[in-house]
Short mmCIF file of C-alpha atoms in Angstrom, two decimals:
data_model
loop_
_atom_site.label_atom_id
_atom_site.label_comp_id
_atom_site.label_asym_id
_atom_site.label_seq_id
_atom_site.Cartn_x
_atom_site.Cartn_y
_atom_site.Cartn_z
CA MET A 1 -110.20 38.89 -156.03
CA HIS A 2 -109.66 40.07 -152.51
CA SER A 3 -110.56 43.60 -151.61
CA LEU A 4 -108.31 45.73 -149.41
CA ALA A 5 -111.15 46.97 -147.26
CA ILE A 6 -110.33 47.78 -143.65
CA SER A 7 -112.97 47.32 -140.98
CA THR A 8 -114.09 50.31 -138.93
CA GLY A 9 -112.44 48.92 -135.81
CA GLY A 10 -109.19 48.36 -137.67
CA LEU A 11 -109.26 51.88 -139.06
CA VAL A 12 -109.82 53.35 -135.61
CA ALA A 13 -106.96 51.29 -134.16
CA LEU A 14 -104.64 52.35 -136.99
CA THR A 15 -105.59 56.00 -136.49
CA VAL A 16 -104.89 55.77 -132.75
CA VAL A 17 -101.47 54.18 -133.32
CA VAL A 18 -100.45 56.72 -135.96
CA THR A 19 -101.65 59.63 -133.80
CA ALA A 20 -99.75 58.34 -130.76
CA LEU A 21 -96.60 57.94 -132.84
CA ILE A 22 -96.86 61.48 -134.18
CA ILE A 23 -97.38 62.91 -130.69
CA TYR A 24 -94.38 60.94 -129.39
CA LEU A 25 -92.17 62.25 -132.20
CA ILE A 26 -93.26 65.85 -131.58
CA ILE A 27 -92.48 65.55 -127.86
CA LEU A 28 -89.11 63.96 -128.62
CA ALA A 29 -88.22 66.72 -131.07
CA ALA A 30 -89.20 69.40 -128.55
CA ARG A 31 -87.02 67.83 -125.86
CA LEU A 32 -84.02 67.52 -128.15
CA THR A 33 -84.42 71.12 -129.27
CA ARG A 34 -84.62 72.36 -125.71
CA ASN A 35 -81.58 70.39 -124.52
CA PRO A 36 -79.03 70.16 -127.31
CA ARG A 37 -76.32 67.60 -126.60
CA ASN A 38 -73.45 69.38 -128.31
CA ARG A 39 -73.30 72.69 -126.47
CA PRO A 40 -69.92 73.58 -124.97
CA SER A 41 -69.53 73.22 -121.25
CA PRO A 42 -68.18 76.15 -119.26
CA SER A 43 -64.43 76.06 -118.71
CA PRO A 44 -63.04 76.26 -115.16
CA HIS A 45 -61.63 79.69 -116.02
CA LEU A 46 -65.09 80.92 -117.08
CA VAL A 47 -66.60 79.56 -113.86
CA ASP A 48 -63.99 81.43 -111.82
CA GLN A 49 -64.61 84.66 -113.74
CA ALA A 50 -68.38 84.41 -113.38
CA ARG A 51 -68.10 83.56 -109.67
CA GLU A 52 -65.87 86.60 -109.11
CA MET A 53 -68.26 88.88 -111.01
CA LYS A 54 -71.18 87.55 -108.98
CA ALA A 55 -69.29 88.22 -105.73
CA LEU A 56 -68.76 91.81 -106.90
CA GLY A 57 -72.49 92.20 -107.55
CA GLN A 58 -72.13 92.16 -111.34
CA LEU A 59 -74.78 89.53 -112.01
CA GLN A 60 -75.91 90.77 -115.42
CA GLU A 61 -72.31 91.06 -116.59
CA ALA A 62 -71.62 87.51 -115.41
CA VAL A 63 -74.68 86.24 -117.26
CA PHE A 64 -73.59 88.11 -120.39
CA LEU A 65 -70.10 86.60 -120.13
CA VAL A 66 -71.46 83.06 -119.74
CA ARG A 67 -73.84 83.53 -122.68
CA GLY A 68 -71.05 84.84 -124.89
CA GLU A 69 -68.68 82.01 -124.08
CA THR A 70 -71.10 79.08 -124.14
CA GLY A 71 -74.04 80.13 -126.31
CA MET A 72 -76.47 79.43 -123.46
CA SER A 73 -79.85 81.11 -123.46
CA GLN A 74 -80.50 84.04 -121.12
CA ARG A 75 -82.48 81.82 -118.77
CA ALA A 76 -79.88 79.01 -118.70
CA ALA A 77 -77.00 81.42 -118.15
CA ALA A 78 -78.86 83.21 -115.34
CA ARG A 79 -79.55 79.85 -113.63
CA PHE A 80 -75.90 78.89 -114.05
CA VAL A 81 -74.66 82.14 -112.49
CA ASN A 82 -77.21 81.99 -109.65
CA ARG A 83 -76.02 78.48 -108.75
CA LEU A 84 -72.38 79.54 -108.43
#
């Protein structure tokens, strides 16, 4: 009968491969969570409204409007408005 014993070197190699795979999957999940692919893009009308509010000095209101319409985070909406 053959035993299913794994050598120490083989066990170490298997552990390294499994650990690397787990780390890769965690990083992939974090990236997908941070940048969801299905979020709505701002409409041209929303861009015009936010740009007008920014010109009037109403930055926080513009950020609030963008967040409400798109579901963006505070940080993403603030970056969006600042780039207008």
